[in-house]
Amino acid sequence: MDTHPTELELEAIAGDVASAADSGCHGGAERSRAAARAAGNDALIDRYEADYPKGPHDQPQSMCPAFGSLRVGLRMRRVATILSGSACCVYGLTFTSHFYGAKRSVGYVPFNSETLVTGKLYEDIVEAVHTMADPEKFDAVVVTNLCVPTASGIPLKMLPRQIDGVRIVGIDVPGFGVPTHAEAKDVLSGAMLAYARQEAMEGPVLPPRDGLKGTPTVSLVGEMFPADPVVIGGMLAPMGLAAGPTVPVREWRELYSALDCAAVAAIHPFYTAAFREFKAAGRTVVGSAPIGLEGTDAWLLAIGEACGVSPRKIDASRNAMFGAIRAALAQNSVKGRITLSGYEGSELLVGRLLVELGADLRYVGTACPKTPFSQADAEWLADHGVEVRFRTSLEQDLAAFEEFQPDLAIGTTPVVQKAKESATPALYFTNLISARPLMGPAGVASLPGVVSTAIASKDRFLQMQDFFKGVGHCDTAGIWQDVPEDKSGYRAKYARKTQKSQNAVDNGESVGC
């Protein structure tokens, strides 16, 4: 008797799994997590729930989280990437990645209902990995499960550890398990550090491409403007230290150098999996960053003590930076009320810098979670009268904008859009704030120009608002052949919807995606 499921049965089973997983980004997160647990992924879901805790709402409104891990892999030398997920997801991820400058192809393993349920998809992934694992081209191949394969229990942990010397790294980055694309960078960075740490324990590994440094190093965790590691290295030099690799790294061999450090600087505080690997290697992790006057002074002291530097050398570095930053603050300032939000993980650091520059900062919101390594920055901001929100939602950011009526709103795209519609100057955090030097004296000098220029553009926004008054809103939006009609029913319906959303935010309920 044939006990194999029929084609209709396969379609029904796969439909349940795919429906649950595909809805993970659109309100079906609980169903998707339940499917993943039922498929044997209990340990993975438990780990993600511990590493990346949610906020009062289900999930921040952000791009697909896998964008973060995909970008990390695409920026690494001699690393290939294979995605396993729905075709529409893979198309969106690769399109966005190439839009942001990726210059290499992404492998894709397609599936259908039968291959998903019978396990043939896993066999196809294994075949793809063997095809891609060319030691002449690659040091590693990263295989990423998106929502559907994760919910279906496709076991990437069973993939070969290496093929012909090419490392195989399998990760799951489902939208229902990893809240933001920033934290997905940690998923891949943590997996790579774990692999590299095991290699280092087993025997000799490759040295850095530019050779070993003659002094103890401090590994930097978090993506920064390229000048910041150089600035940090200059701060560390008087203490007999050097800046080590920045995680996420750009080449596999940098992972060994990152692990072989005197201490770890948690510049971005949400890299929970990466910090776990550093701690397993016996390294001390230091939070915050050399930001502003007080932040730099406290950070240098903490780093020096973690690395066993003598008090005399620590004080030499602190005194040098204290004088340089104080001089920079005397020449630079920011005047005006500001609200700030973003999803990069450096929002609290920028907030500290703005306060020391003299800005009337009222609110800082970040899509990232609260961690022990962000505690000092959060407390410092609170002591200076700034409202801080972790795992913030778009509704909360917009509510802060409405409440504080800032002279400048720094935030995500929809926050910037809302501000400009209200004739308030606004700056997109990712492209215009975090993509510039922030550390030490360089940060004090680089930030005021763009911020002050934006605040000074208020009159231009008022002119534009007056010119476009009544255009593009509600029933006046779109293309009309005749004069737009006043559809009061639409206005009333939209007003009720807006109020319902605001009530959910006020009550701490789930909102958005």
Coordinates of C-alpha atoms in Angstrom, one line a residue:
M1 CA 0.0 0.0 0.0
D2 CA 1.3 3.5 -0.9
T3 CA 1.7 5.5 2.3
H4 CA 3.1 8.6 0.6
P5 CA 0.9 11.7 0.8
T6 CA -1.0 12.5 -2.4
E7 CA -0.3 15.7 -4.4
L8 CA -3.4 17.3 -2.9
E9 CA -2.3 16.4 0.6
L10 CA 1.1 17.9 0.0
E11 CA -0.4 21.0 -1.3
A12 CA -2.6 21.4 1.8
I13 CA 0.2 20.7 4.2
A14 CA 2.6 23.1 2.4
G15 CA -0.2 25.7 2.2
D16 CA -0.6 25.7 5.9
V17 CA 3.1 26.2 6.5
A18 CA 3.6 28.7 3.8
S19 CA 0.5 30.7 4.8
A20 CA 1.7 30.9 8.3
A21 CA 5.3 31.9 7.4
D22 CA 4.3 34.3 4.6
S23 CA 2.1 36.2 7.0
G24 CA 4.9 36.7 9.5
C25 CA 5.6 40.2 8.3
H26 CA 1.9 41.1 8.2
G27 CA 0.4 40.1 11.5
G28 CA 0.8 36.4 11.6
A29 CA 4.0 36.2 13.7
E30 CA 2.5 34.0 16.4
R31 CA 1.2 31.5 13.8
S32 CA 4.6 31.4 12.1
R33 CA 6.5 30.9 15.4
A34 CA 4.1 28.1 16.2
A35 CA 4.7 26.5 12.8
A36 CA 8.5 26.8 13.4
R37 CA 8.2 25.1 16.8
A38 CA 6.1 22.4 15.4
A39 CA 8.7 21.8 12.7
G40 CA 11.4 21.2 15.4
N41 CA 12.9 24.8 15.6
D42 CA 12.1 25.2 19.4
A43 CA 15.7 26.0 20.3
L44 CA 16.1 28.6 17.5
I45 CA 12.9 30.4 18.5
D46 CA 13.8 30.4 22.2
R47 CA 17.2 31.8 21.4
Y48 CA 15.8 34.6 19.2
E49 CA 13.2 35.5 21.8
A50 CA 15.9 35.8 24.4
D51 CA 18.5 37.6 22.2
Y52 CA 16.0 39.9 20.4
P53 CA 13.1 40.7 22.8
K54 CA 10.1 42.4 21.4
G55 CA 8.7 45.7 22.6
P56 CA 5.2 46.6 23.7
H57 CA 4.1 46.1 20.1
D58 CA 4.6 43.0 18.0
Q59 CA 7.5 44.3 15.9
P60 CA 9.0 47.5 14.7
Q61 CA 7.9 48.7 11.3
S62 CA 11.1 48.0 9.4
M63 CA 12.3 46.5 6.2
C64 CA 12.7 42.7 6.0
P65 CA 15.3 41.8 8.7
A66 CA 17.2 39.5 6.3
F67 CA 18.3 42.6 4.4
G68 CA 20.8 43.2 7.3
S69 CA 22.5 39.8 7.2
L70 CA 22.4 39.7 3.4
R71 CA 24.3 43.0 3.3
V72 CA 26.9 41.8 5.7
G73 CA 27.7 38.8 3.6
L74 CA 27.6 40.7 0.3
R75 CA 30.2 43.2 1.7
M76 CA 32.7 40.5 2.6
R77 CA 35.5 39.4 0.4
R78 CA 35.4 35.8 -0.9
V79 CA 32.0 35.1 0.7
A80 CA 29.1 33.7 -1.3
T81 CA 25.4 34.0 -0.3
I82 CA 22.5 31.6 -1.0
L83 CA 19.0 32.5 0.0
S84 CA 16.2 30.0 0.6
G85 CA 12.7 31.6 0.7
S86 CA 9.7 32.8 -1.2
A87 CA 10.6 34.1 -4.7
C88 CA 9.0 37.5 -3.9
C89 CA 11.1 37.9 -0.8
V90 CA 14.3 37.0 -2.5
Y91 CA 13.5 39.4 -5.4
G92 CA 12.9 42.2 -2.9
L93 CA 16.0 41.5 -0.9
T94 CA 18.3 41.2 -3.9
F95 CA 16.8 44.3 -5.5
T96 CA 17.3 46.4 -2.3
S97 CA 20.8 45.1 -1.8
H98 CA 21.9 45.9 -5.3
F99 CA 20.2 49.3 -5.0
Y100 CA 22.5 49.9 -2.0
G101 CA 25.6 49.0 -4.0
A102 CA 26.1 45.2 -3.9
K103 CA 28.3 44.1 -6.8
R104 CA 27.9 40.4 -6.8
S105 CA 25.2 37.8 -7.4
V106 CA 23.0 36.0 -4.8
G107 CA 22.3 32.3 -5.0
Y108 CA 18.7 31.2 -4.8
V109 CA 17.2 27.8 -4.1
P110 CA 13.5 27.8 -5.2
F111 CA 10.9 25.5 -3.9
N112 CA 7.3 24.4 -4.3
S113 CA 4.8 22.7 -2.1
E114 CA 6.2 19.2 -2.6
T115 CA 9.9 20.0 -2.2
L116 CA 9.0 22.0 0.9
V117 CA 7.1 19.3 2.7
T118 CA 9.0 16.2 1.6
G119 CA 12.4 17.5 2.5
K120 CA 13.6 17.8 -1.2
L121 CA 14.2 21.5 -0.6
Y122 CA 16.9 20.6 1.9
E123 CA 18.5 18.3 -0.7
D124 CA 18.4 21.1 -3.2
I125 CA 20.1 23.4 -0.8
V126 CA 22.8 20.8 -0.2
E127 CA 23.3 20.5 -3.9
A128 CA 23.5 24.3 -4.3
V129 CA 26.1 24.5 -1.5
H130 CA 28.3 21.8 -3.2
T131 CA 28.0 23.7 -6.5
M132 CA 29.0 27.0 -4.9
A133 CA 31.8 25.8 -2.7
D134 CA 34.7 26.6 -4.9
P135 CA 37.9 27.1 -2.8
E136 CA 39.4 29.1 -5.7
K137 CA 36.6 31.7 -5.4
F138 CA 35.3 31.6 -1.8
D139 CA 36.4 31.2 1.8
A140 CA 32.8 30.7 3.0
V141 CA 29.2 30.2 1.7
V142 CA 26.4 31.7 3.8
V143 CA 23.0 30.0 3.5
T144 CA 20.1 31.9 4.8
N145 CA 16.6 30.5 5.5
L146 CA 13.9 33.1 5.2
C147 CA 10.4 32.8 6.7
V148 CA 8.9 29.8 4.9
P149 CA 11.9 27.5 5.2
T150 CA 12.4 28.4 8.9
A151 CA 8.7 27.8 9.7
S152 CA 9.0 24.5 7.8
G153 CA 12.0 23.4 9.8
I154 CA 14.6 23.2 7.0
P155 CA 17.6 22.0 9.0
L156 CA 20.6 24.2 7.9
K157 CA 22.5 23.0 11.0
M158 CA 22.8 19.6 9.2
L159 CA 24.7 21.1 6.3
P160 CA 28.4 20.1 6.0
R161 CA 30.7 22.2 8.1
Q162 CA 33.0 22.7 5.1
I163 CA 33.4 21.5 1.6
D164 CA 36.8 21.4 0.0
G165 CA 38.0 23.9 2.6
V166 CA 35.1 26.3 2.0
R167 CA 33.2 27.0 5.2
I168 CA 29.4 26.5 5.2
V169 CA 27.5 28.9 7.5
G170 CA 23.7 28.3 7.8
I171 CA 21.5 30.9 9.5
D172 CA 17.8 31.4 9.9
V173 CA 16.6 35.0 9.6
P174 CA 12.7 34.9 9.7
G175 CA 10.7 38.1 9.9
F176 CA 8.8 36.6 12.8
G177 CA 11.9 35.9 14.8
V178 CA 14.4 38.7 14.2
P179 CA 12.7 42.1 14.7
T180 CA 15.0 44.4 12.7
H181 CA 17.5 44.3 9.9
A182 CA 20.1 45.7 12.3
E183 CA 19.8 42.7 14.6
A184 CA 20.0 40.3 11.6
K185 CA 23.6 41.7 11.1
D186 CA 24.2 40.2 14.6
V187 CA 22.7 36.9 13.6
L188 CA 25.3 36.4 10.8
S189 CA 28.2 38.1 12.7
G190 CA 27.5 35.8 15.8
A191 CA 27.4 32.7 13.6
M192 CA 30.7 33.6 11.9
L193 CA 32.4 34.4 15.2
A194 CA 31.3 31.1 16.6
Y195 CA 32.7 29.3 13.6
A196 CA 36.0 31.2 13.7
R197 CA 36.4 30.7 17.4
Q198 CA 36.1 27.0 17.0
E199 CA 38.7 27.1 14.2
A200 CA 41.1 29.0 16.4
M201 CA 40.7 26.4 19.1
E202 CA 41.4 23.6 16.7
G203 CA 44.7 25.0 15.4
P204 CA 46.6 27.8 13.6
V205 CA 44.6 30.3 11.6
L206 CA 45.4 33.0 9.0
P207 CA 46.9 36.3 10.3
P208 CA 45.4 39.6 9.3
R209 CA 46.0 40.7 5.7
D210 CA 48.0 43.7 6.9
G211 CA 49.9 41.7 9.5
L212 CA 49.7 41.4 13.2
K213 CA 49.7 44.6 15.3
G214 CA 52.5 45.1 17.8
T215 CA 50.1 46.3 20.5
P216 CA 47.0 45.0 22.2
T217 CA 43.8 45.8 20.3
V218 CA 40.2 46.8 21.0
S219 CA 37.7 45.2 18.7
L220 CA 34.9 47.5 17.6
V221 CA 31.4 46.2 17.2
G222 CA 28.9 48.1 15.1
E223 CA 28.9 49.7 11.7
M224 CA 30.4 53.1 11.7
F225 CA 31.5 55.9 9.4
P226 CA 35.0 54.8 8.0
A227 CA 36.8 57.7 9.8
D228 CA 35.5 56.7 13.3
P229 CA 37.8 53.6 13.7
V230 CA 40.7 55.8 12.8
V231 CA 39.7 58.4 15.3
I232 CA 39.2 55.8 18.0
G233 CA 42.7 54.4 17.2
G234 CA 44.2 57.8 17.8
M235 CA 42.4 57.9 21.2
L236 CA 43.7 54.5 22.2
A237 CA 47.3 55.1 21.1
P238 CA 48.4 57.0 24.3
M239 CA 47.3 54.0 26.3
G240 CA 49.4 51.6 24.2
L241 CA 46.4 50.2 22.5
A242 CA 45.2 50.0 18.9
A243 CA 41.8 49.8 17.2
G244 CA 41.2 46.2 16.0
P245 CA 38.8 45.0 13.4
T246 CA 35.3 46.3 13.2
V247 CA 32.5 43.7 13.4
P248 CA 30.7 43.1 11.0
V249 CA 34.0 42.3 9.3
R250 CA 34.8 42.6 5.6
E251 CA 36.9 39.4 5.4
W252 CA 36.8 36.0 7.1
R253 CA 40.3 36.2 8.5
E254 CA 39.4 39.5 10.3
L255 CA 37.2 37.3 12.6
Y256 CA 40.3 35.7 14.1
S257 CA 41.8 39.2 14.7
A258 CA 38.6 40.4 16.3
L259 CA 38.5 37.5 18.7
D260 CA 42.2 38.0 19.5
C261 CA 41.7 41.3 21.3
A262 CA 42.3 42.8 24.7
A263 CA 38.7 44.1 25.0
V264 CA 35.6 44.6 22.9
A265 CA 33.9 48.0 22.4
A266 CA 30.1 47.6 22.1
I267 CA 29.7 50.8 19.9
H268 CA 26.3 49.4 18.9
P269 CA 24.8 47.7 21.9
F270 CA 22.5 45.2 20.3
Y271 CA 25.0 42.6 18.9
T272 CA 23.9 40.0 21.5
A273 CA 25.1 36.9 19.7
A274 CA 28.4 38.5 18.8
F275 CA 29.0 39.5 22.4
R276 CA 28.3 36.0 23.6
E277 CA 31.1 34.7 21.4
F278 CA 33.5 37.3 22.6
K279 CA 32.7 36.4 26.2
A280 CA 33.1 32.7 25.4
A281 CA 36.6 33.7 24.2
G282 CA 37.3 35.4 27.5
R283 CA 37.0 39.0 26.3
T284 CA 35.5 41.9 28.3
V285 CA 32.8 43.8 26.6
V286 CA 32.6 47.6 27.3
G287 CA 29.4 49.5 26.5
S288 CA 28.8 53.0 25.1
A289 CA 31.3 54.8 22.9
P290 CA 33.8 57.8 22.8
I291 CA 31.0 60.2 22.1
G292 CA 31.1 63.8 23.2
L293 CA 33.0 65.1 26.2
E294 CA 31.6 63.0 29.1
G295 CA 31.0 59.9 27.0
T296 CA 34.6 59.9 25.7
D297 CA 36.1 60.4 29.1
A298 CA 34.0 57.6 30.7
W299 CA 34.7 55.2 27.7
L300 CA 38.4 55.7 27.8
L301 CA 38.5 55.0 31.5
A302 CA 36.4 51.8 31.1
I303 CA 38.5 50.6 28.1
G304 CA 41.8 51.3 29.9
E305 CA 40.7 49.4 33.0
A306 CA 39.4 46.5 31.0
C307 CA 42.7 46.2 29.2
G308 CA 44.8 46.6 32.3
V309 CA 46.4 49.9 31.3
S310 CA 48.2 51.9 34.0
P311 CA 46.3 54.8 35.5
R312 CA 49.0 57.2 34.2
K313 CA 48.5 56.2 30.6
I314 CA 44.7 56.2 30.9
D315 CA 44.8 59.7 32.3
A316 CA 47.2 60.9 29.5
S317 CA 44.6 59.8 26.9
R318 CA 41.7 61.2 28.9
N319 CA 43.4 64.5 29.3
A320 CA 44.3 64.8 25.7
M321 CA 40.8 64.1 24.5
F322 CA 39.2 66.2 27.2
G323 CA 41.1 69.3 26.0
A324 CA 40.5 68.6 22.3
I325 CA 36.8 67.9 22.7
R326 CA 36.3 70.9 25.0
A327 CA 37.9 73.1 22.4
A328 CA 35.7 71.6 19.6
L329 CA 32.6 72.2 21.7
A330 CA 33.6 75.9 22.3
Q331 CA 33.7 76.3 18.5
N332 CA 30.6 74.3 17.6
S333 CA 27.0 74.3 18.9
V334 CA 23.5 73.4 18.0
K335 CA 20.5 75.6 18.9
G336 CA 17.0 74.4 18.6
R337 CA 14.5 71.8 19.8
I338 CA 15.0 68.3 18.3
T339 CA 13.4 64.9 18.3
L340 CA 15.4 61.9 17.1
S341 CA 14.6 58.4 16.1
G342 CA 16.0 55.6 13.9
Y343 CA 16.8 51.9 13.6
E344 CA 20.6 51.8 13.2
G345 CA 21.5 51.3 16.9
S346 CA 23.5 54.5 17.3
E347 CA 20.5 56.8 18.2
L348 CA 21.4 57.2 21.9
L349 CA 25.0 58.1 21.0
V350 CA 23.9 60.8 18.6
G351 CA 21.5 62.0 21.3
R352 CA 24.3 62.4 23.8
L353 CA 26.3 64.4 21.3
L354 CA 23.4 66.7 20.4
V355 CA 22.8 67.4 24.1
E356 CA 26.5 68.3 24.7
L357 CA 26.4 70.6 21.6
G358 CA 23.6 72.5 23.3
A359 CA 20.5 71.2 21.5
D360 CA 17.2 71.1 23.3
L361 CA 16.8 67.4 22.7
R362 CA 13.4 66.1 23.9
Y363 CA 13.0 62.6 22.6
V364 CA 15.2 59.6 21.4
G365 CA 13.5 56.6 19.9
T366 CA 15.3 53.5 18.6
A367 CA 13.9 50.3 17.0
C368 CA 16.6 48.3 18.8
P369 CA 16.1 46.7 22.2
K370 CA 17.4 47.8 25.5
T371 CA 20.6 45.9 26.5
P372 CA 23.1 46.1 29.3
F373 CA 25.5 47.9 26.9
S374 CA 23.0 50.7 26.2
Q375 CA 22.1 51.3 29.9
A376 CA 24.7 54.0 30.6
D377 CA 23.7 56.0 27.6
A378 CA 20.0 55.7 28.4
E379 CA 20.6 56.8 32.0
W380 CA 22.7 59.7 30.9
L381 CA 20.0 61.0 28.5
A382 CA 17.3 60.5 31.1
D383 CA 19.4 62.5 33.6
H384 CA 19.5 65.3 31.0
G385 CA 15.7 65.4 30.6
V386 CA 15.5 63.4 27.4
E387 CA 12.7 60.8 26.9
V388 CA 14.2 57.5 25.7
R389 CA 12.2 54.7 24.1
F390 CA 13.5 51.4 23.0
R391 CA 11.7 49.2 20.4
T392 CA 9.8 52.3 19.4
S393 CA 7.0 52.2 16.9
L394 CA 6.3 54.7 14.1
E395 CA 3.2 55.8 16.0
Q396 CA 5.3 56.6 19.1
D397 CA 7.8 58.6 17.0
L398 CA 5.1 60.6 15.4
A399 CA 3.4 61.2 18.7
A400 CA 6.7 62.6 20.1
F401 CA 6.9 64.9 17.0
E402 CA 3.4 66.1 17.7
E403 CA 4.0 66.6 21.4
F404 CA 7.3 68.4 21.3
Q405 CA 6.9 70.4 18.1
P406 CA 10.6 70.4 17.3
D407 CA 12.6 72.8 15.2
L408 CA 14.1 69.7 13.6
A409 CA 13.0 66.1 13.4
I410 CA 15.7 63.5 12.8
G411 CA 14.2 60.1 12.0
T412 CA 13.1 57.4 9.6
T413 CA 11.6 58.1 6.2
P414 CA 7.9 58.3 7.4
V415 CA 8.9 60.6 10.3
V416 CA 10.8 62.9 7.9
Q417 CA 7.8 62.9 5.6
K418 CA 5.4 63.8 8.4
A419 CA 7.7 66.6 9.6
K420 CA 8.1 68.1 6.2
E421 CA 4.4 68.0 5.5
S422 CA 4.1 70.1 8.7
A423 CA 6.7 72.6 7.4
T424 CA 9.3 71.3 9.9
P425 CA 12.8 70.7 8.8
A426 CA 13.8 67.0 9.0
L427 CA 16.8 64.8 8.3
Y428 CA 16.8 61.1 7.5
F429 CA 18.9 59.5 10.3
T430 CA 20.6 56.7 8.3
N431 CA 21.9 58.7 5.4
L432 CA 22.5 62.1 6.8
I433 CA 23.4 61.6 10.5
S434 CA 24.8 58.1 11.1
A435 CA 26.8 58.3 7.8
R436 CA 29.3 60.8 9.2
P437 CA 32.0 60.9 11.9
L438 CA 30.5 60.8 15.4
M439 CA 33.4 59.8 17.7
G440 CA 35.6 62.2 19.7
P441 CA 36.5 65.6 18.4
A442 CA 35.6 64.7 14.9
G443 CA 32.0 64.1 15.8
V444 CA 31.7 67.4 17.7
A445 CA 32.9 69.2 14.5
S446 CA 30.9 67.2 11.9
L447 CA 27.4 67.2 13.3
P448 CA 26.5 70.9 13.9
G449 CA 26.9 71.9 10.3
V450 CA 24.2 69.6 8.8
V451 CA 21.9 70.1 11.8
S452 CA 22.1 73.9 12.0
T453 CA 21.7 74.2 8.3
A454 CA 18.6 72.1 8.4
I455 CA 17.1 74.1 11.3
A456 CA 17.8 77.3 9.4
S457 CA 15.7 76.2 6.4
K458 CA 12.3 76.6 8.2
D459 CA 11.3 79.6 6.0
R460 CA 11.8 77.5 2.9
F461 CA 9.5 74.8 4.2
L462 CA 6.8 77.4 5.1
Q463 CA 7.0 78.7 1.6
M464 CA 6.6 75.3 0.1
Q465 CA 3.8 74.4 2.4
D466 CA 1.9 77.6 1.4
F467 CA 2.5 76.9 -2.3
F468 CA 1.3 73.3 -2.2
K469 CA -1.5 73.9 0.4
G470 CA -4.4 71.5 0.0
V471 CA -2.6 69.4 -2.6
G472 CA -2.1 65.6 -2.2
H473 CA -4.1 65.0 0.9
C474 CA -7.1 62.8 1.4
D475 CA -9.6 63.2 -1.4
T476 CA -7.4 65.8 -3.2
A477 CA -4.7 63.2 -3.8
G478 CA -4.2 61.5 -7.1
I479 CA -4.9 62.5 -10.7
W480 CA -8.3 64.1 -11.4
Q481 CA -10.0 65.1 -14.7
D482 CA -12.3 67.5 -12.9
V483 CA -12.2 69.6 -9.8
P484 CA -11.8 67.2 -6.8
E485 CA -15.0 66.6 -4.8
D486 CA -15.2 67.0 -1.0
K487 CA -15.8 63.4 0.2
S488 CA -16.6 64.0 3.8
G489 CA -17.3 60.4 4.4
Y490 CA -13.7 59.5 3.6
R491 CA -12.4 62.2 5.9
A492 CA -14.5 60.9 8.8
K493 CA -13.4 57.3 8.1
Y494 CA -9.8 58.3 8.0
A495 CA -10.1 60.3 11.2
R496 CA -11.6 57.3 13.1
K497 CA -8.8 55.0 11.8
T498 CA -6.2 57.5 13.0
Q499 CA -7.7 57.8 16.4
K500 CA -8.0 54.0 16.8
S501 CA -4.3 53.7 16.0
Q502 CA -3.4 56.4 18.5
N503 CA -5.5 54.8 21.2
A504 CA -3.6 51.5 20.6
V505 CA -0.3 53.3 21.1
D506 CA -1.5 55.0 24.3
N507 CA -2.6 51.7 25.7
G508 CA 0.6 49.9 24.8
E509 CA -1.2 47.5 22.4
S510 CA 0.1 45.9 19.2
V511 CA 0.3 48.3 16.3
G512 CA 1.6 48.3 12.8
C513 CA 3.2 45.1 11.3

